Amino acid sequence: LEVVGNRSERDQNYGFLMNFIVDSLIAENVAIEAQRGLAAGTQAGGDGHAISGNEGKALFVYNSLFNQIRDNLFAHTEIGIHMTAGSEDNEFHGNAFVGNETQVKYVALREQEWSFEGRGNYWSDYLGWDLDGDGLGDIPYEPNDSVDRLIWTYPMAKILMNSPAVQVLRWVQREFPILRPPGVRDSHPLMALPDWMAEEVQ
């Protein structure tokens, strides 16, 4: 299967949805502002009730393995990409995650590397640096930690996000990696958006 050069803008629930996909190419697609699902009988843009747990996702991947997902733009959505149900061993590189409330929601039993042959993805919230000027961040980007998992399990805990306790917990995870849960790691994050993607998100 090849899904190449498509566009999803302000669609409900998902920009793109991959269910049980294997050995496929997902490339050069754009998903912007996927909307949260609404309860039956309500109008989009109105005062309808949002369905709990049905956040807008630019890309949702369910039980899909060994796919190549590259050079896509996932922007301005509640969740940039949500991967679940054993979606592992997919190749991610050259994608851009821009302005999503949660860049990645990924619950896994083992760590996943999201770079390929020394090239990773662009993350708008990456806080690293590029001292050698090669266009790649010098420290890895890790979008999720145990605090994120806590928030996914207990959404009301968001009110504690800026508390000293949460900051200490994140510091402990950084200093003692053995305490860090498995998840996504981009060892070679891109420092700049490709030109065509920058035009899309202006």
mmCIF file of C-alpha atoms in Angstrom:
data_model
loop_
_atom_site.group_PDB
_atom_site.id
_atom_site.type_symbol
_atom_site.label_atom_id
_atom_site.label_comp_id
_atom_site.label_asym_id
_atom_site.label_seq_id
_atom_site.Cartn_x
_atom_site.Cartn_y
_atom_site.Cartn_z
ATOM 1 C CA LEU A 1 0.000 0.000 0.000
ATOM 2 C CA GLU A 2 1.203 3.518 -0.813
ATOM 3 C CA VAL A 3 -0.422 6.640 0.627
ATOM 4 C CA VAL A 4 1.453 9.541 -0.945
ATOM 5 C CA GLY A 5 0.731 13.225 -1.483
ATOM 6 C CA ASN A 6 -2.646 13.493 0.243
ATOM 7 C CA ARG A 7 -4.072 16.307 2.340
ATOM 8 C CA SER A 8 -6.370 16.302 5.368
ATOM 9 C CA GLU A 9 -7.447 19.603 6.883
ATOM 10 C CA ARG A 10 -9.879 20.014 9.795
ATOM 11 C CA ASP A 11 -11.260 16.493 9.402
ATOM 12 C CA GLN A 12 -13.034 14.966 12.383
ATOM 13 C CA ASN A 13 -11.253 12.440 14.620
ATOM 14 C CA TYR A 14 -8.320 11.627 12.307
ATOM 15 C CA GLY A 15 -6.256 13.165 9.575
ATOM 16 C CA PHE A 16 -5.074 9.709 8.508
ATOM 17 C CA LEU A 17 -5.955 6.328 10.016
ATOM 18 C CA MET A 18 -3.852 3.183 9.613
ATOM 19 C CA ASN A 19 -5.403 -0.084 10.796
ATOM 20 C CA PHE A 20 -3.533 -3.378 10.386
ATOM 21 C CA ILE A 21 -1.155 -1.989 7.753
ATOM 22 C CA VAL A 22 2.112 -3.814 7.022
ATOM 23 C CA ASP A 23 5.061 -2.981 4.728
ATOM 24 C CA SER A 24 3.469 0.189 3.370
ATOM 25 C CA LEU A 25 4.685 3.656 2.427
ATOM 26 C CA ILE A 26 3.085 6.747 3.992
ATOM 27 C CA ALA A 27 4.859 9.771 2.533
ATOM 28 C CA GLU A 28 4.523 13.462 1.670
ATOM 29 C CA ASN A 29 1.077 13.809 3.221
ATOM 30 C CA VAL A 30 -0.285 16.792 5.142
ATOM 31 C CA ALA A 31 -2.626 16.538 8.141
ATOM 32 C CA ILE A 32 -3.570 19.831 9.778
ATOM 33 C CA GLU A 33 -6.040 20.602 12.577
ATOM 34 C CA ALA A 34 -7.752 17.234 12.939
ATOM 35 C CA GLN A 35 -10.837 17.919 15.052
ATOM 36 C CA ARG A 36 -12.019 16.227 18.231
ATOM 37 C CA GLY A 37 -14.958 13.869 17.732
ATOM 38 C CA LEU A 38 -18.343 15.177 18.852
ATOM 39 C CA ALA A 39 -21.291 13.427 20.409
ATOM 40 C CA ALA A 40 -24.014 12.255 18.035
ATOM 41 C CA GLY A 41 -26.435 14.962 16.971
ATOM 42 C CA THR A 42 -24.091 17.901 17.555
ATOM 43 C CA GLN A 43 -22.681 20.225 14.936
ATOM 44 C CA ALA A 44 -18.984 20.786 14.381
ATOM 45 C CA GLY A 45 -18.035 24.256 15.520
ATOM 46 C CA GLY A 46 -21.071 24.487 17.783
ATOM 47 C CA ASP A 47 -21.502 23.896 21.482
ATOM 48 C CA GLY A 48 -21.603 20.115 21.131
ATOM 49 C CA HIS A 49 -20.157 17.833 23.745
ATOM 50 C CA ALA A 50 -16.751 16.364 22.998
ATOM 51 C CA ILE A 51 -16.442 12.604 23.271
ATOM 52 C CA SER A 52 -14.065 11.715 26.075
ATOM 53 C CA GLY A 53 -10.841 10.168 24.787
ATOM 54 C CA ASN A 54 -11.600 11.076 21.183
ATOM 55 C CA GLU A 55 -9.005 13.775 20.652
ATOM 56 C CA GLY A 56 -8.197 14.843 17.136
ATOM 57 C CA LYS A 57 -5.211 12.890 15.810
ATOM 58 C CA ALA A 58 -3.231 13.860 12.726
ATOM 59 C CA LEU A 59 -2.212 10.200 12.334
ATOM 60 C CA PHE A 60 -3.606 7.207 14.200
ATOM 61 C CA VAL A 61 -1.737 3.918 13.822
ATOM 62 C CA TYR A 62 -3.294 0.701 15.127
ATOM 63 C CA ASN A 63 -1.549 -2.675 15.034
ATOM 64 C CA SER A 64 0.629 -1.706 12.073
ATOM 65 C CA LEU A 65 4.219 -2.857 11.620
ATOM 66 C CA PHE A 66 7.207 -2.487 9.283
ATOM 67 C CA ASN A 67 5.880 0.603 7.513
ATOM 68 C CA GLN A 68 7.867 3.530 6.159
ATOM 69 C CA ILE A 69 6.406 6.827 7.369
ATOM 70 C CA ARG A 70 8.448 9.708 5.998
ATOM 71 C CA ASP A 71 8.306 13.340 4.906
ATOM 72 C CA ASN A 72 4.806 13.994 6.254
ATOM 73 C CA LEU A 73 3.525 17.110 8.023
ATOM 74 C CA PHE A 74 1.394 16.665 11.155
ATOM 75 C CA ALA A 75 0.379 20.053 12.531
ATOM 76 C CA HIS A 76 -1.865 21.969 14.945
ATOM 77 C CA THR A 77 -3.790 18.987 16.287
ATOM 78 C CA GLU A 78 -4.418 17.739 19.822
ATOM 79 C CA ILE A 79 -2.286 14.651 19.131
ATOM 80 C CA GLY A 80 0.238 14.597 16.305
ATOM 81 C CA ILE A 81 0.450 10.817 16.161
ATOM 82 C CA HIS A 82 -1.130 8.133 18.318
ATOM 83 C CA MET A 83 0.339 4.645 18.007
ATOM 84 C CA THR A 84 -1.087 1.672 19.846
ATOM 85 C CA ALA A 85 -1.832 -2.072 19.829
ATOM 86 C CA GLY A 86 1.670 -3.273 19.051
ATOM 87 C CA SER A 87 2.475 -0.753 16.327
ATOM 88 C CA GLU A 88 6.234 -1.229 16.374
ATOM 89 C CA ASP A 89 9.199 -1.452 14.016
ATOM 90 C CA ASN A 90 7.948 1.324 11.763
ATOM 91 C CA GLU A 91 10.512 3.558 10.067
ATOM 92 C CA PHE A 92 10.034 7.268 10.818
ATOM 93 C CA HIS A 93 12.146 10.037 9.321
ATOM 94 C CA GLY A 94 11.772 13.417 7.671
ATOM 95 C CA ASN A 95 8.364 14.038 9.239
ATOM 96 C CA ALA A 96 7.453 17.331 10.889
ATOM 97 C CA PHE A 97 5.410 17.600 14.081
ATOM 98 C CA VAL A 98 4.393 21.238 14.428
ATOM 99 C CA GLY A 99 2.346 22.849 17.177
ATOM 100 C CA ASN A 100 0.513 19.731 18.336
ATOM 101 C CA GLU A 101 -0.643 19.766 21.964
ATOM 102 C CA THR A 102 0.826 16.269 22.344
ATOM 103 C CA GLN A 103 3.344 15.420 19.652
ATOM 104 C CA VAL A 104 3.294 11.651 20.202
ATOM 105 C CA LYS A 105 1.069 9.387 22.245
ATOM 106 C CA TYR A 106 2.743 6.013 22.276
ATOM 107 C CA VAL A 107 2.384 3.298 24.861
ATOM 108 C CA ALA A 108 4.811 0.479 24.193
ATOM 109 C CA LEU A 109 6.753 -2.281 25.850
ATOM 110 C CA ARG A 110 10.046 -1.407 24.178
ATOM 111 C CA GLU A 111 11.844 1.654 22.904
ATOM 112 C CA GLN A 112 11.367 2.766 19.302
ATOM 113 C CA GLU A 113 13.996 4.707 17.367
ATOM 114 C CA TRP A 114 12.460 7.324 15.073
ATOM 115 C CA SER A 115 15.423 8.207 12.909
ATOM 116 C CA PHE A 116 16.882 6.418 9.912
ATOM 117 C CA GLU A 117 20.439 6.516 8.611
ATOM 118 C CA GLY A 118 21.247 9.556 10.728
ATOM 119 C CA ARG A 119 18.143 11.583 9.822
ATOM 120 C CA GLY A 120 15.261 12.091 12.209
ATOM 121 C CA ASN A 121 12.169 14.273 12.282
ATOM 122 C CA TYR A 122 11.386 17.919 12.973
ATOM 123 C CA TRP A 123 9.752 18.695 16.346
ATOM 124 C CA SER A 124 8.496 22.219 16.989
ATOM 125 C CA ASP A 125 9.007 21.819 20.750
ATOM 126 C CA TYR A 126 12.563 20.474 20.538
ATOM 127 C CA LEU A 127 14.781 22.417 22.933
ATOM 128 C CA GLY A 128 18.158 21.063 21.873
ATOM 129 C CA TRP A 129 20.970 22.722 19.948
ATOM 130 C CA ASP A 130 23.166 22.153 16.903
ATOM 131 C CA LEU A 131 26.720 23.177 17.791
ATOM 132 C CA ASP A 132 28.353 21.591 14.743
ATOM 133 C CA GLY A 133 25.878 23.148 12.303
ATOM 134 C CA ASP A 134 24.969 19.922 10.513
ATOM 135 C CA GLY A 135 21.230 20.601 10.719
ATOM 136 C CA LEU A 136 20.663 17.879 13.313
ATOM 137 C CA GLY A 137 20.093 18.297 17.025
ATOM 138 C CA ASP A 138 22.995 17.283 19.241
ATOM 139 C CA ILE A 139 20.786 15.649 21.876
ATOM 140 C CA PRO A 140 17.957 13.177 21.251
ATOM 141 C CA TYR A 141 14.308 14.160 21.336
ATOM 142 C CA GLU A 142 12.092 12.025 23.560
ATOM 143 C CA PRO A 143 8.463 13.137 23.376
ATOM 144 C CA ASN A 144 7.055 10.993 26.173
ATOM 145 C CA ASP A 145 7.985 10.119 29.721
ATOM 146 C CA SER A 146 6.243 8.688 32.765
ATOM 147 C CA VAL A 147 4.602 12.069 33.427
ATOM 148 C CA ASP A 148 2.900 11.904 30.026
ATOM 149 C CA ARG A 149 1.698 8.391 30.778
ATOM 150 C CA LEU A 150 0.321 9.611 34.090
ATOM 151 C CA ILE A 151 -1.601 12.372 32.295
ATOM 152 C CA TRP A 152 -3.010 9.909 29.752
ATOM 153 C CA THR A 153 -4.229 7.673 32.565
ATOM 154 C CA TYR A 154 -5.471 10.484 34.825
ATOM 155 C CA PRO A 155 -6.316 13.521 32.632
ATOM 156 C CA MET A 156 -7.231 15.670 35.640
ATOM 157 C CA ALA A 157 -3.576 15.515 36.704
ATOM 158 C CA LYS A 158 -2.831 18.138 34.025
ATOM 159 C CA ILE A 159 -3.291 20.801 36.675
ATOM 160 C CA LEU A 160 -0.033 19.570 38.244
ATOM 161 C CA MET A 161 2.079 19.893 35.082
ATOM 162 C CA ASN A 162 4.028 22.936 36.288
ATOM 163 C CA SER A 163 4.296 21.849 39.895
ATOM 164 C CA PRO A 164 7.692 21.296 41.567
ATOM 165 C CA ALA A 165 6.843 17.616 42.103
ATOM 166 C CA VAL A 166 6.430 17.004 38.367
ATOM 167 C CA GLN A 167 9.632 18.896 37.579
ATOM 168 C CA VAL A 168 11.529 16.774 40.111
ATOM 169 C CA LEU A 169 10.078 13.587 38.620
ATOM 170 C CA ARG A 170 11.223 14.601 35.140
ATOM 171 C CA TRP A 171 14.672 15.502 36.464
ATOM 172 C CA VAL A 172 14.989 12.086 38.125
ATOM 173 C CA GLN A 173 14.086 10.369 34.846
ATOM 174 C CA ARG A 174 16.745 12.338 32.969
ATOM 175 C CA GLU A 175 19.441 11.648 35.553
ATOM 176 C CA PHE A 176 18.559 7.980 36.019
ATOM 177 C CA PRO A 177 17.546 6.624 32.589
ATOM 178 C CA ILE A 178 16.839 3.198 34.040
ATOM 179 C CA LEU A 179 13.670 4.739 35.497
ATOM 180 C CA ARG A 180 12.521 6.033 32.113
ATOM 181 C CA PRO A 181 9.717 3.988 30.546
ATOM 182 C CA PRO A 182 10.201 2.670 26.999
ATOM 183 C CA GLY A 183 8.915 4.890 24.235
ATOM 184 C CA VAL A 184 9.866 6.937 21.200
ATOM 185 C CA ARG A 185 13.368 8.338 20.792
ATOM 186 C CA ASP A 186 14.601 10.456 17.887
ATOM 187 C CA SER A 187 18.392 10.426 18.072
ATOM 188 C CA HIS A 188 18.878 12.835 15.151
ATOM 189 C CA PRO A 189 16.100 15.463 15.276
ATOM 190 C CA LEU A 190 15.975 17.955 12.425
ATOM 191 C CA MET A 191 16.607 21.578 13.368
ATOM 192 C CA ALA A 192 14.576 23.145 10.547
ATOM 193 C CA LEU A 193 11.388 22.480 8.628
ATOM 194 C CA PRO A 194 11.714 21.609 4.942
ATOM 195 C CA ASP A 195 10.735 24.628 2.835
ATOM 196 C CA TRP A 196 7.491 23.150 1.502
ATOM 197 C CA MET A 197 6.303 22.322 5.021
ATOM 198 C CA ALA A 198 7.181 25.788 6.305
ATOM 199 C CA GLU A 199 4.877 27.266 3.666
ATOM 200 C CA GLU A 200 2.037 25.006 4.847
ATOM 201 C CA VAL A 201 2.180 26.128 8.475
ATOM 202 C CA GLN A 202 2.691 29.877 7.954
#
